């Protein structure tokens, strides 16, 4: 078992909301909620200012609006978040070859494997340097936990939030874990937590006191053994380098059930196009097309079709998804649709679509031998959807420049014109079909000038302050973050 705190866990602070605040000067220091804005939407992330009102991730958006009616409610901009995530993961990759991303904003790093840390002091300096580099490169803050295992490193990063660093010193683990809730341990969700609570077990210390045999009786052999070991602060799980992507998919949940079969078909085509764009962006292709349909009664159906070879051709994926839809009854209405591609490869069978067309032509010739072959295929045009202006998304106006959508409705769209590097901007309202207003790509959160230095380096002799782990939490993005050593 490792005895040095060289496993690092990074968790970006309120990632989506913090990125929106960094991009929008008028929202800094204010309550921001990011997620689906329809009646069935849920909160993806909220700022620390919104959490004061009781808003939290995975909460129904309608409930969040009741708790914080004056917050800014924004639609996620995943393109921006992925771009920032790639910058952060690049910094982690420079520390070690063993980086295990858990999501866009969270990852484990084995510092010892990269030779960047070998004891508590070097690990602490590396964590401090990483936090400074993240702020310099992205303008955002991240909380860092350092410990001898993945479980403890994650617990340390939770203690460090927001914008801090906590090191759990070897030898203090049992005393630290003892009073914590059983839900602190990996693998203990609401159902397992309730089961343990009914057995009189509510803390990690009580798990250890119950004994391994009792946990096996309550939870089964595998789960009981694992939970008992973690209660004793034993976690041998290694940091696993990024796994290969198994599939690429997109899905949408609709505010109102879709009953029109033609509309369902058009939505499937649109999702297929988005899926292929994501597939191409990752430099991948795939053989198996998957359609997901959640119906009005919450029953979920999946249908799949495997092609002869991998493809990233939009027409092929569209046609396969449409064929799969034909086998699904959508009479009662549809609340969710998704299209995915699996069986991924880093190459494409270029002639797949041509072969499919040729096969279709041969079948048609056999069925209608008297017909003359068409000289040119007619491609059915999909109706162009009316331009939508999601709240929080970027726009550019020919006269006013770059801005973001504050809201839209009744044929009008309201835009605040500002950039990540400007003062809070002014608000203007336009017709939704104004020809001078166009969607725009997000701007970088940090403006770079040629003469600017790169990421900040922590010198060997630099001072790292220590404060108690139970210090008052600072607001996200503030300058009050610090480092701490956790001890009993």
GROMACS .gro file of C-alpha atoms in nm:
model
  488
    1UNK     CA    1   0.000   0.000   0.000
    2UNK     CA    2   0.124   0.347  -0.092
    3UNK     CA    3   0.238   0.554   0.206
    4UNK     CA    4   0.298   0.891   0.039
    5UNK     CA    5   0.026   1.143  -0.060
    6UNK     CA    6   0.110   1.132  -0.432
    7UNK     CA    7  -0.239   1.055  -0.570
    8UNK     CA    8  -0.395   1.385  -0.678
    9UNK     CA    9  -0.764   1.447  -0.733
   10UNK     CA   10  -0.866   1.764  -0.917
   11UNK     CA   11  -1.221   1.894  -0.917
   12UNK     CA   12  -1.294   2.220  -1.098
   13UNK     CA   13  -1.510   2.449  -0.887
   14UNK     CA   14  -1.873   2.473  -1.011
   15UNK     CA   15  -1.725   2.420  -1.356
   16UNK     CA   16  -2.003   2.510  -1.599
   17UNK     CA   17  -2.129   2.801  -1.389
   18UNK     CA   18  -1.778   2.932  -1.323
   19UNK     CA   19  -1.700   2.921  -1.696
   20UNK     CA   20  -2.017   3.123  -1.764
   21UNK     CA   21  -1.925   3.378  -1.499
   22UNK     CA   22  -1.575   3.409  -1.645
   23UNK     CA   23  -1.723   3.463  -1.991
   24UNK     CA   24  -1.987   3.712  -1.878
   25UNK     CA   25  -1.863   4.000  -1.659
   26UNK     CA   26  -2.218   4.100  -1.567
   27UNK     CA   27  -2.273   3.761  -1.394
   28UNK     CA   28  -1.961   3.757  -1.177
   29UNK     CA   29  -2.050   3.728  -0.809
   30UNK     CA   30  -2.414   3.652  -0.894
   31UNK     CA   31  -2.629   3.339  -0.879
   32UNK     CA   32  -2.595   3.139  -1.202
   33UNK     CA   33  -2.774   2.812  -1.286
   34UNK     CA   34  -2.681   2.606  -1.591
   35UNK     CA   35  -2.901   2.327  -1.726
   36UNK     CA   36  -3.211   2.242  -1.926
   37UNK     CA   37  -3.453   2.533  -1.909
   38UNK     CA   38  -3.771   2.349  -2.010
   39UNK     CA   39  -4.034   2.210  -1.771
   40UNK     CA   40  -3.847   1.880  -1.754
   41UNK     CA   41  -3.500   2.032  -1.733
   42UNK     CA   42  -3.258   1.965  -1.448
   43UNK     CA   43  -2.970   2.165  -1.301
   44UNK     CA   44  -2.633   2.061  -1.444
   45UNK     CA   45  -2.425   2.299  -1.230
   46UNK     CA   46  -2.487   2.613  -1.028
   47UNK     CA   47  -2.258   2.877  -0.887
   48UNK     CA   48  -2.177   2.899  -0.518
   49UNK     CA   49  -2.393   3.211  -0.502
   50UNK     CA   50  -2.693   3.002  -0.617
   51UNK     CA   51  -2.615   2.724  -0.367
   52UNK     CA   52  -2.683   2.969  -0.086
   53UNK     CA   53  -3.052   2.946  -0.185
   54UNK     CA   54  -3.051   2.566  -0.174
   55UNK     CA   55  -3.002   2.504  -0.546
   56UNK     CA   56  -2.786   2.202  -0.633
   57UNK     CA   57  -2.695   1.977  -0.924
   58UNK     CA   58  -2.957   1.728  -1.051
   59UNK     CA   59  -3.238   1.936  -0.898
   60UNK     CA   60  -3.545   1.987  -1.123
   61UNK     CA   61  -3.511   2.326  -1.288
   62UNK     CA   62  -3.864   2.425  -1.184
   63UNK     CA   63  -3.767   2.379  -0.818
   64UNK     CA   64  -3.447   2.579  -0.870
   65UNK     CA   65  -3.649   2.868  -1.014
   66UNK     CA   66  -3.872   2.869  -0.706
   67UNK     CA   67  -3.571   2.876  -0.473
   68UNK     CA   68  -3.372   3.136  -0.668
   69UNK     CA   69  -3.609   3.329  -0.895
   70UNK     CA   70  -3.358   3.607  -0.962
   71UNK     CA   71  -3.069   3.384  -1.070
   72UNK     CA   72  -2.942   3.380  -1.427
   73UNK     CA   73  -3.062   3.060  -1.600
   74UNK     CA   74  -2.845   2.952  -1.893
   75UNK     CA   75  -2.839   2.669  -2.147
   76UNK     CA   76  -2.509   2.472  -2.135
   77UNK     CA   77  -2.236   2.552  -2.391
   78UNK     CA   78  -2.063   2.215  -2.406
   79UNK     CA   79  -1.828   2.325  -2.682
   80UNK     CA   80  -1.674   2.583  -2.448
   81UNK     CA   81  -1.662   2.343  -2.155
   82UNK     CA   82  -1.488   2.076  -2.362
   83UNK     CA   83  -1.232   2.330  -2.484
   84UNK     CA   84  -1.150   2.438  -2.129
   85UNK     CA   85  -1.145   2.075  -2.015
   86UNK     CA   86  -0.888   1.991  -2.282
   87UNK     CA   87  -0.668   2.273  -2.152
   88UNK     CA   88  -0.693   2.141  -1.796
   89UNK     CA   89  -0.634   1.779  -1.900
   90UNK     CA   90  -0.329   1.897  -2.093
   91UNK     CA   91  -0.185   2.041  -1.772
   92UNK     CA   92  -0.254   1.714  -1.591
   93UNK     CA   93  -0.093   1.515  -1.872
   94UNK     CA   94   0.225   1.717  -1.826
   95UNK     CA   95   0.244   1.593  -1.466
   96UNK     CA   96   0.209   1.221  -1.529
   97UNK     CA   97   0.128   0.962  -1.795
   98UNK     CA   98  -0.133   0.819  -1.556
   99UNK     CA   99  -0.431   1.056  -1.574
  100UNK     CA  100  -0.779   0.914  -1.518
  101UNK     CA  101  -1.049   1.161  -1.624
  102UNK     CA  102  -1.384   1.104  -1.454
  103UNK     CA  103  -1.569   1.383  -1.636
  104UNK     CA  104  -1.496   1.713  -1.807
  105UNK     CA  105  -1.405   1.874  -1.476
  106UNK     CA  106  -1.265   1.594  -1.261
  107UNK     CA  107  -0.964   1.360  -1.277
  108UNK     CA  108  -0.716   1.153  -1.078
  109UNK     CA  109  -0.339   1.182  -1.137
  110UNK     CA  110  -0.063   0.951  -1.016
  111UNK     CA  111   0.216   1.201  -0.949
  112UNK     CA  112   0.467   0.936  -0.849
  113UNK     CA  113   0.433   0.765  -1.189
  114UNK     CA  114   0.527   1.093  -1.356
  115UNK     CA  115   0.821   1.161  -1.126
  116UNK     CA  116   0.669   1.496  -1.028
  117UNK     CA  117   0.617   1.405  -0.660
  118UNK     CA  118   0.771   1.148  -0.427
  119UNK     CA  119   0.689   1.280  -0.080
  120UNK     CA  120   0.449   1.515   0.096
  121UNK     CA  121   0.649   1.831   0.027
  122UNK     CA  122   0.694   1.770  -0.345
  123UNK     CA  123   0.328   1.666  -0.378
  124UNK     CA  124   0.214   1.986  -0.207
  125UNK     CA  125   0.431   2.202  -0.434
  126UNK     CA  126   0.300   2.020  -0.741
  127UNK     CA  127  -0.060   2.073  -0.629
  128UNK     CA  128   0.002   2.444  -0.569
  129UNK     CA  129   0.167   2.481  -0.909
  130UNK     CA  130  -0.123   2.302  -1.079
  131UNK     CA  131  -0.380   2.535  -0.923
  132UNK     CA  132  -0.179   2.838  -1.033
  133UNK     CA  133  -0.140   2.700  -1.386
  134UNK     CA  134  -0.513   2.629  -1.416
  135UNK     CA  135  -0.597   2.985  -1.313
  136UNK     CA  136  -0.338   3.129  -1.555
  137UNK     CA  137  -0.449   2.917  -1.852
  138UNK     CA  138  -0.827   2.909  -1.805
  139UNK     CA  139  -0.913   3.188  -1.562
  140UNK     CA  140  -1.098   2.933  -1.347
  141UNK     CA  141  -1.027   2.770  -1.012
  142UNK     CA  142  -0.991   2.407  -0.916
  143UNK     CA  143  -0.973   2.229  -0.583
  144UNK     CA  144  -0.695   1.976  -0.528
  145UNK     CA  145  -0.682   1.682  -0.287
  146UNK     CA  146  -0.364   1.483  -0.221
  147UNK     CA  147  -0.350   1.150  -0.043
  148UNK     CA  148  -0.211   0.798  -0.062
  149UNK     CA  149  -0.521   0.656  -0.237
  150UNK     CA  150  -0.789   0.760  -0.482
  151UNK     CA  151  -1.066   0.747  -0.223
  152UNK     CA  152  -0.882   0.972   0.020
  153UNK     CA  153  -0.765   1.212  -0.251
  154UNK     CA  154  -1.126   1.266  -0.358
  155UNK     CA  155  -1.234   1.325   0.002
  156UNK     CA  156  -0.948   1.576   0.037
  157UNK     CA  157  -1.056   1.770  -0.272
  158UNK     CA  158  -1.410   1.790  -0.133
  159UNK     CA  159  -1.268   1.938   0.187
  160UNK     CA  160  -1.063   2.183  -0.019
  161UNK     CA  161  -1.363   2.329  -0.202
  162UNK     CA  162  -1.380   2.591  -0.324
  163UNK     CA  163  -1.041   2.696  -0.461
  164UNK     CA  164  -0.817   2.519  -0.212
  165UNK     CA  165  -0.569   2.239  -0.154
  166UNK     CA  166  -0.584   1.974   0.120
  167UNK     CA  167  -0.327   1.705   0.194
  168UNK     CA  168  -0.425   1.401   0.401
  169UNK     CA  169  -0.112   1.296   0.586
  170UNK     CA  170  -0.036   0.923   0.613
  171UNK     CA  171  -0.136   0.792   0.954
  172UNK     CA  172  -0.432   1.026   0.997
  173UNK     CA  173  -0.675   0.848   0.761
  174UNK     CA  174  -0.874   0.640   1.012
  175UNK     CA  175  -0.932   0.933   1.248
  176UNK     CA  176  -1.040   1.150   0.953
  177UNK     CA  177  -1.282   0.895   0.806
  178UNK     CA  178  -1.438   0.776   1.134
  179UNK     CA  179  -1.705   1.045   1.190
  180UNK     CA  180  -1.792   1.081   0.822
  181UNK     CA  181  -2.120   0.955   0.674
  182UNK     CA  182  -2.119   0.616   0.504
  183UNK     CA  183  -2.220   0.802   0.186
  184UNK     CA  184  -1.865   0.940   0.176
  185UNK     CA  185  -1.730   0.604   0.060
  186UNK     CA  186  -1.727   0.513  -0.311
  187UNK     CA  187  -2.010   0.280  -0.408
  188UNK     CA  188  -2.244   0.385  -0.128
  189UNK     CA  189  -2.542   0.546  -0.295
  190UNK     CA  190  -2.884   0.637  -0.152
  191UNK     CA  191  -3.014   0.275  -0.155
  192UNK     CA  192  -2.706   0.124   0.012
  193UNK     CA  193  -2.692   0.414   0.257
  194UNK     CA  194  -3.055   0.357   0.361
  195UNK     CA  195  -2.992  -0.017   0.396
  196UNK     CA  196  -2.697   0.047   0.625
  197UNK     CA  197  -2.887   0.309   0.823
  198UNK     CA  198  -3.170   0.062   0.891
  199UNK     CA  199  -2.903  -0.172   1.029
  200UNK     CA  200  -2.784   0.102   1.264
  201UNK     CA  201  -2.476   0.195   1.062
  202UNK     CA  202  -2.448   0.563   0.976
  203UNK     CA  203  -2.078   0.651   0.992
  204UNK     CA  204  -1.757   0.506   0.852
  205UNK     CA  205  -1.643   0.422   1.205
  206UNK     CA  206  -1.961   0.218   1.258
  207UNK     CA  207  -1.885   0.025   0.938
  208UNK     CA  208  -1.546  -0.071   1.079
  209UNK     CA  209  -1.702  -0.165   1.413
  210UNK     CA  210  -1.969  -0.381   1.246
  211UNK     CA  211  -1.701  -0.608   1.104
  212UNK     CA  212  -1.648  -0.770   0.769
  213UNK     CA  213  -1.878  -1.067   0.826
  214UNK     CA  214  -2.175  -0.844   0.912
  215UNK     CA  215  -2.118  -0.627   0.603
  216UNK     CA  216  -2.101  -0.936   0.382
  217UNK     CA  217  -2.430  -1.054   0.532
  218UNK     CA  218  -2.593  -0.717   0.469
  219UNK     CA  219  -2.449  -0.631   0.127
  220UNK     CA  220  -2.312  -0.947  -0.027
  221UNK     CA  221  -1.960  -1.079  -0.054
  222UNK     CA  222  -1.803  -0.841  -0.309
  223UNK     CA  223  -1.961  -0.519  -0.182
  224UNK     CA  224  -1.919  -0.613   0.185
  225UNK     CA  225  -1.547  -0.691   0.149
  226UNK     CA  226  -1.480  -0.372  -0.048
  227UNK     CA  227  -1.672  -0.147   0.189
  228UNK     CA  228  -1.500  -0.287   0.498
  229UNK     CA  229  -1.157  -0.233   0.341
  230UNK     CA  230  -1.239   0.128   0.254
  231UNK     CA  231  -1.369   0.192   0.606
  232UNK     CA  232  -1.019   0.092   0.724
  233UNK     CA  233  -0.876   0.344   0.472
  234UNK     CA  234  -0.752   0.064   0.245
  235UNK     CA  235  -0.801   0.149  -0.122
  236UNK     CA  236  -0.572  -0.027  -0.367
  237UNK     CA  237  -0.744   0.096  -0.685
  238UNK     CA  238  -0.479   0.223  -0.927
  239UNK     CA  239  -0.505   0.536  -1.137
  240UNK     CA  240  -0.599   0.408  -1.483
  241UNK     CA  241  -0.499   0.608  -1.788
  242UNK     CA  242  -0.781   0.739  -2.006
  243UNK     CA  243  -0.984   0.457  -2.150
  244UNK     CA  244  -1.078   0.441  -2.516
  245UNK     CA  245  -1.415   0.587  -2.608
  246UNK     CA  246  -1.669   0.308  -2.643
  247UNK     CA  247  -1.943   0.506  -2.814
  248UNK     CA  248  -2.052   0.851  -2.923
  249UNK     CA  249  -2.412   0.959  -2.875
  250UNK     CA  250  -2.645   1.255  -2.842
  251UNK     CA  251  -2.996   1.278  -2.706
  252UNK     CA  252  -3.264   1.536  -2.639
  253UNK     CA  253  -3.549   1.544  -2.386
  254UNK     CA  254  -3.854   1.740  -2.506
  255UNK     CA  255  -4.060   1.976  -2.294
  256UNK     CA  256  -4.380   1.843  -2.454
  257UNK     CA  257  -4.426   1.488  -2.584
  258UNK     CA  258  -4.394   1.465  -2.963
  259UNK     CA  259  -4.687   1.286  -3.128
  260UNK     CA  260  -4.636   1.384  -3.492
  261UNK     CA  261  -4.452   1.098  -3.665
  262UNK     CA  262  -4.302   1.334  -3.923
  263UNK     CA  263  -4.162   1.556  -3.648
  264UNK     CA  264  -4.015   1.251  -3.473
  265UNK     CA  265  -3.843   1.153  -3.798
  266UNK     CA  266  -3.699   1.501  -3.844
  267UNK     CA  267  -3.570   1.504  -3.486
  268UNK     CA  268  -3.398   1.168  -3.541
  269UNK     CA  269  -3.230   1.309  -3.854
  270UNK     CA  270  -3.114   1.615  -3.662
  271UNK     CA  271  -2.974   1.399  -3.380
  272UNK     CA  272  -2.798   1.176  -3.633
  273UNK     CA  273  -2.630   1.484  -3.782
  274UNK     CA  274  -2.514   1.603  -3.439
  275UNK     CA  275  -2.386   1.257  -3.352
  276UNK     CA  276  -2.180   1.240  -3.672
  277UNK     CA  277  -2.039   1.588  -3.609
  278UNK     CA  278  -1.924   1.474  -3.265
  279UNK     CA  279  -1.789   1.152  -3.416
  280UNK     CA  280  -1.587   1.343  -3.677
  281UNK     CA  281  -1.464   1.589  -3.414
  282UNK     CA  282  -1.311   1.294  -3.228
  283UNK     CA  283  -1.156   1.158  -3.547
  284UNK     CA  284  -1.359   0.837  -3.520
  285UNK     CA  285  -1.603   0.627  -3.719
  286UNK     CA  286  -1.832   0.342  -3.613
  287UNK     CA  287  -2.013   0.033  -3.732
  288UNK     CA  288  -2.318   0.011  -3.505
  289UNK     CA  289  -2.596   0.271  -3.515
  290UNK     CA  290  -2.815   0.289  -3.204
  291UNK     CA  291  -3.154   0.457  -3.167
  292UNK     CA  292  -3.296   0.535  -2.823
  293UNK     CA  293  -3.663   0.623  -2.773
  294UNK     CA  294  -3.826   0.705  -2.439
  295UNK     CA  295  -4.202   0.704  -2.478
  296UNK     CA  296  -4.479   0.891  -2.299
  297UNK     CA  297  -4.505   0.622  -2.029
  298UNK     CA  298  -4.127   0.640  -1.954
  299UNK     CA  299  -4.064   0.303  -2.121
  300UNK     CA  300  -3.730   0.319  -2.301
  301UNK     CA  301  -3.654   0.125  -2.619
  302UNK     CA  302  -3.320   0.085  -2.793
  303UNK     CA  303  -3.272  -0.049  -3.144
  304UNK     CA  304  -2.941  -0.104  -3.322
  305UNK     CA  305  -2.810  -0.193  -3.665
  306UNK     CA  306  -2.454  -0.300  -3.748
  307UNK     CA  307  -2.311  -0.192  -4.083
  308UNK     CA  308  -2.061  -0.381  -4.295
  309UNK     CA  309  -1.783  -0.142  -4.198
  310UNK     CA  310  -1.716   0.174  -3.993
  311UNK     CA  311  -1.846   0.504  -4.125
  312UNK     CA  312  -1.870   0.871  -4.036
  313UNK     CA  313  -2.099   0.950  -4.330
  314UNK     CA  314  -2.396   1.159  -4.222
  315UNK     CA  315  -2.628   1.011  -4.485
  316UNK     CA  316  -2.547   0.654  -4.381
  317UNK     CA  317  -2.613   0.723  -4.013
  318UNK     CA  318  -2.931   0.912  -4.099
  319UNK     CA  319  -3.065   0.626  -4.311
  320UNK     CA  320  -2.980   0.363  -4.050
  321UNK     CA  321  -3.146   0.566  -3.773
  322UNK     CA  322  -3.457   0.615  -3.990
  323UNK     CA  323  -3.478   0.239  -4.055
  324UNK     CA  324  -3.454   0.171  -3.683
  325UNK     CA  325  -3.731   0.423  -3.613
  326UNK     CA  326  -3.966   0.238  -3.848
  327UNK     CA  327  -3.968  -0.054  -3.603
  328UNK     CA  328  -4.070   0.162  -3.304
  329UNK     CA  329  -4.429   0.251  -3.216
  330UNK     CA  330  -4.443   0.620  -3.121
  331UNK     CA  331  -4.822   0.654  -3.129
  332UNK     CA  332  -4.860   0.759  -2.766
  333UNK     CA  333  -4.591   1.025  -2.785
  334UNK     CA  334  -4.216   1.055  -2.738
  335UNK     CA  335  -4.041   1.241  -2.456
  336UNK     CA  336  -3.675   1.158  -2.540
  337UNK     CA  337  -3.484   1.063  -2.854
  338UNK     CA  338  -3.119   0.969  -2.893
  339UNK     CA  339  -2.886   0.852  -3.167
  340UNK     CA  340  -2.549   0.690  -3.102
  341UNK     CA  341  -2.266   0.515  -3.280
  342UNK     CA  342  -2.058   0.235  -3.127
  343UNK     CA  343  -1.807  -0.018  -3.254
  344UNK     CA  344  -1.567   0.270  -3.300
  345UNK     CA  345  -1.257   0.279  -3.517
  346UNK     CA  346  -1.008   0.542  -3.627
  347UNK     CA  347  -1.069   0.472  -3.994
  348UNK     CA  348  -1.366   0.492  -4.230
  349UNK     CA  349  -1.486   0.252  -4.498
  350UNK     CA  350  -1.506   0.516  -4.766
  351UNK     CA  351  -1.723   0.325  -5.012
  352UNK     CA  352  -1.988   0.216  -4.758
  353UNK     CA  353  -2.247   0.468  -4.875
  354UNK     CA  354  -2.173   0.398  -5.239
  355UNK     CA  355  -2.217   0.027  -5.177
  356UNK     CA  356  -2.544   0.091  -4.998
  357UNK     CA  357  -2.668   0.302  -5.289
  358UNK     CA  358  -2.562   0.037  -5.539
  359UNK     CA  359  -2.740  -0.234  -5.343
  360UNK     CA  360  -3.054  -0.020  -5.326
  361UNK     CA  361  -3.034   0.041  -5.702
  362UNK     CA  362  -3.003  -0.329  -5.772
  363UNK     CA  363  -3.311  -0.404  -5.560
  364UNK     CA  364  -3.509  -0.132  -5.735
  365UNK     CA  365  -3.410  -0.263  -6.077
  366UNK     CA  366  -3.525  -0.612  -5.983
  367UNK     CA  367  -3.857  -0.482  -5.852
  368UNK     CA  368  -3.924  -0.241  -6.143
  369UNK     CA  369  -3.735  -0.370  -6.450
  370UNK     CA  370  -3.944  -0.164  -6.688
  371UNK     CA  371  -3.841   0.168  -6.537
  372UNK     CA  372  -3.550   0.366  -6.680
  373UNK     CA  373  -3.273   0.442  -6.430
  374UNK     CA  374  -3.282   0.797  -6.302
  375UNK     CA  375  -3.002   1.019  -6.430
  376UNK     CA  376  -2.963   1.202  -6.100
  377UNK     CA  377  -3.075   1.119  -5.751
  378UNK     CA  378  -3.309   1.373  -5.592
  379UNK     CA  379  -3.219   1.444  -5.230
  380UNK     CA  380  -3.515   1.537  -5.015
  381UNK     CA  381  -3.458   1.870  -4.847
  382UNK     CA  382  -3.524   1.886  -4.475
  383UNK     CA  383  -3.713   2.204  -4.378
  384UNK     CA  384  -3.483   2.463  -4.227
  385UNK     CA  385  -3.574   2.513  -3.861
  386UNK     CA  386  -3.642   2.862  -3.730
  387UNK     CA  387  -3.337   3.013  -3.566
  388UNK     CA  388  -3.331   2.950  -3.194
  389UNK     CA  389  -3.155   3.174  -2.943
  390UNK     CA  390  -3.068   2.966  -2.632
  391UNK     CA  391  -3.015   3.170  -2.318
  392UNK     CA  392  -2.645   3.223  -2.249
  393UNK     CA  393  -2.522   3.132  -2.598
  394UNK     CA  394  -2.290   3.358  -2.798
  395UNK     CA  395  -2.399   3.591  -3.075
  396UNK     CA  396  -2.244   3.860  -3.290
  397UNK     CA  397  -2.417   4.171  -3.420
  398UNK     CA  398  -2.290   4.357  -3.722
  399UNK     CA  399  -2.312   4.687  -3.538
  400UNK     CA  400  -2.261   4.603  -3.169
  401UNK     CA  401  -2.012   4.316  -3.182
  402UNK     CA  402  -1.994   4.011  -2.955
  403UNK     CA  403  -2.257   3.936  -2.692
  404UNK     CA  404  -2.472   3.665  -2.537
  405UNK     CA  405  -2.842   3.591  -2.527
  406UNK     CA  406  -3.019   3.695  -2.209
  407UNK     CA  407  -3.354   3.563  -2.327
  408UNK     CA  408  -3.591   3.534  -2.619
  409UNK     CA  409  -3.962   3.503  -2.689
  410UNK     CA  410  -4.254   3.662  -2.873
  411UNK     CA  411  -4.037   3.722  -3.177
  412UNK     CA  412  -3.771   3.914  -2.982
  413UNK     CA  413  -3.425   3.829  -2.852
  414UNK     CA  414  -3.244   4.026  -2.581
  415UNK     CA  415  -2.866   4.041  -2.598
  416UNK     CA  416  -2.604   4.173  -2.357
  417UNK     CA  417  -2.295   4.292  -2.542
  418UNK     CA  418  -1.980   4.208  -2.346
  419UNK     CA  419  -1.678   3.982  -2.365
  420UNK     CA  420  -1.471   3.796  -2.103
  421UNK     CA  421  -1.223   4.086  -2.109
  422UNK     CA  422  -1.465   4.381  -2.099
  423UNK     CA  423  -1.665   4.564  -1.835
  424UNK     CA  424  -2.030   4.457  -1.792
  425UNK     CA  425  -2.202   4.546  -2.119
  426UNK     CA  426  -2.523   4.708  -2.233
  427UNK     CA  427  -2.843   4.525  -2.325
  428UNK     CA  428  -3.024   4.551  -2.659
  429UNK     CA  429  -3.335   4.381  -2.798
  430UNK     CA  430  -3.381   4.270  -3.160
  431UNK     CA  431  -3.622   4.076  -3.376
  432UNK     CA  432  -3.537   3.705  -3.379
  433UNK     CA  433  -3.496   3.726  -3.757
  434UNK     CA  434  -3.271   4.034  -3.753
  435UNK     CA  435  -3.024   3.977  -4.039
  436UNK     CA  436  -2.745   4.158  -3.850
  437UNK     CA  437  -2.759   3.909  -3.562
  438UNK     CA  438  -2.587   3.571  -3.597
  439UNK     CA  439  -2.483   3.288  -3.365
  440UNK     CA  440  -2.112   3.304  -3.275
  441UNK     CA  441  -1.842   3.081  -3.131
  442UNK     CA  442  -1.742   3.130  -2.766
  443UNK     CA  443  -1.443   3.351  -2.699
  444UNK     CA  444  -1.146   3.220  -2.495
  445UNK     CA  445  -1.189   3.290  -2.126
  446UNK     CA  446  -0.833   3.424  -2.098
  447UNK     CA  447  -0.697   3.672  -2.352
  448UNK     CA  448  -0.342   3.586  -2.454
  449UNK     CA  449  -0.083   3.839  -2.568
  450UNK     CA  450   0.247   3.735  -2.723
  451UNK     CA  451   0.449   3.891  -2.443
  452UNK     CA  452   0.256   3.716  -2.166
  453UNK     CA  453   0.442   3.444  -1.972
  454UNK     CA  454   0.316   3.088  -1.972
  455UNK     CA  455   0.175   2.894  -1.675
  456UNK     CA  456   0.306   2.987  -1.334
  457UNK     CA  457   0.577   2.763  -1.192
  458UNK     CA  458   0.609   2.692  -0.821
  459UNK     CA  459   0.973   2.735  -0.728
  460UNK     CA  460   1.143   2.485  -0.500
  461UNK     CA  461   1.174   2.741  -0.227
  462UNK     CA  462   0.828   2.894  -0.256
  463UNK     CA  463   0.618   2.922   0.058
  464UNK     CA  464   0.286   2.740   0.088
  465UNK     CA  465   0.064   2.865   0.366
  466UNK     CA  466  -0.124   2.622   0.588
  467UNK     CA  467  -0.466   2.688   0.737
  468UNK     CA  468  -0.709   2.452   0.912
  469UNK     CA  469  -0.911   2.225   0.681
  470UNK     CA  470  -1.230   2.355   0.842
  471UNK     CA  471  -1.164   2.716   0.741
  472UNK     CA  472  -1.456   2.923   0.607
  473UNK     CA  473  -1.516   2.861   0.239
  474UNK     CA  474  -1.444   3.140  -0.005
  475UNK     CA  475  -1.657   3.217  -0.305
  476UNK     CA  476  -1.572   3.052  -0.634
  477UNK     CA  477  -1.330   3.258  -0.831
  478UNK     CA  478  -1.220   3.460  -0.530
  479UNK     CA  479  -0.870   3.505  -0.400
  480UNK     CA  480  -0.933   3.344  -0.062
  481UNK     CA  481  -0.841   2.987  -0.159
  482UNK     CA  482  -0.557   2.828   0.031
  483UNK     CA  483  -0.387   2.505   0.119
  484UNK     CA  484  -0.440   2.289   0.422
  485UNK     CA  485  -0.313   1.969   0.578
  486UNK     CA  486  -0.589   1.747   0.707
  487UNK     CA  487  -0.520   1.592   1.043
  488UNK     CA  488  -0.738   1.452   1.321
   0.00000   0.00000   0.00000
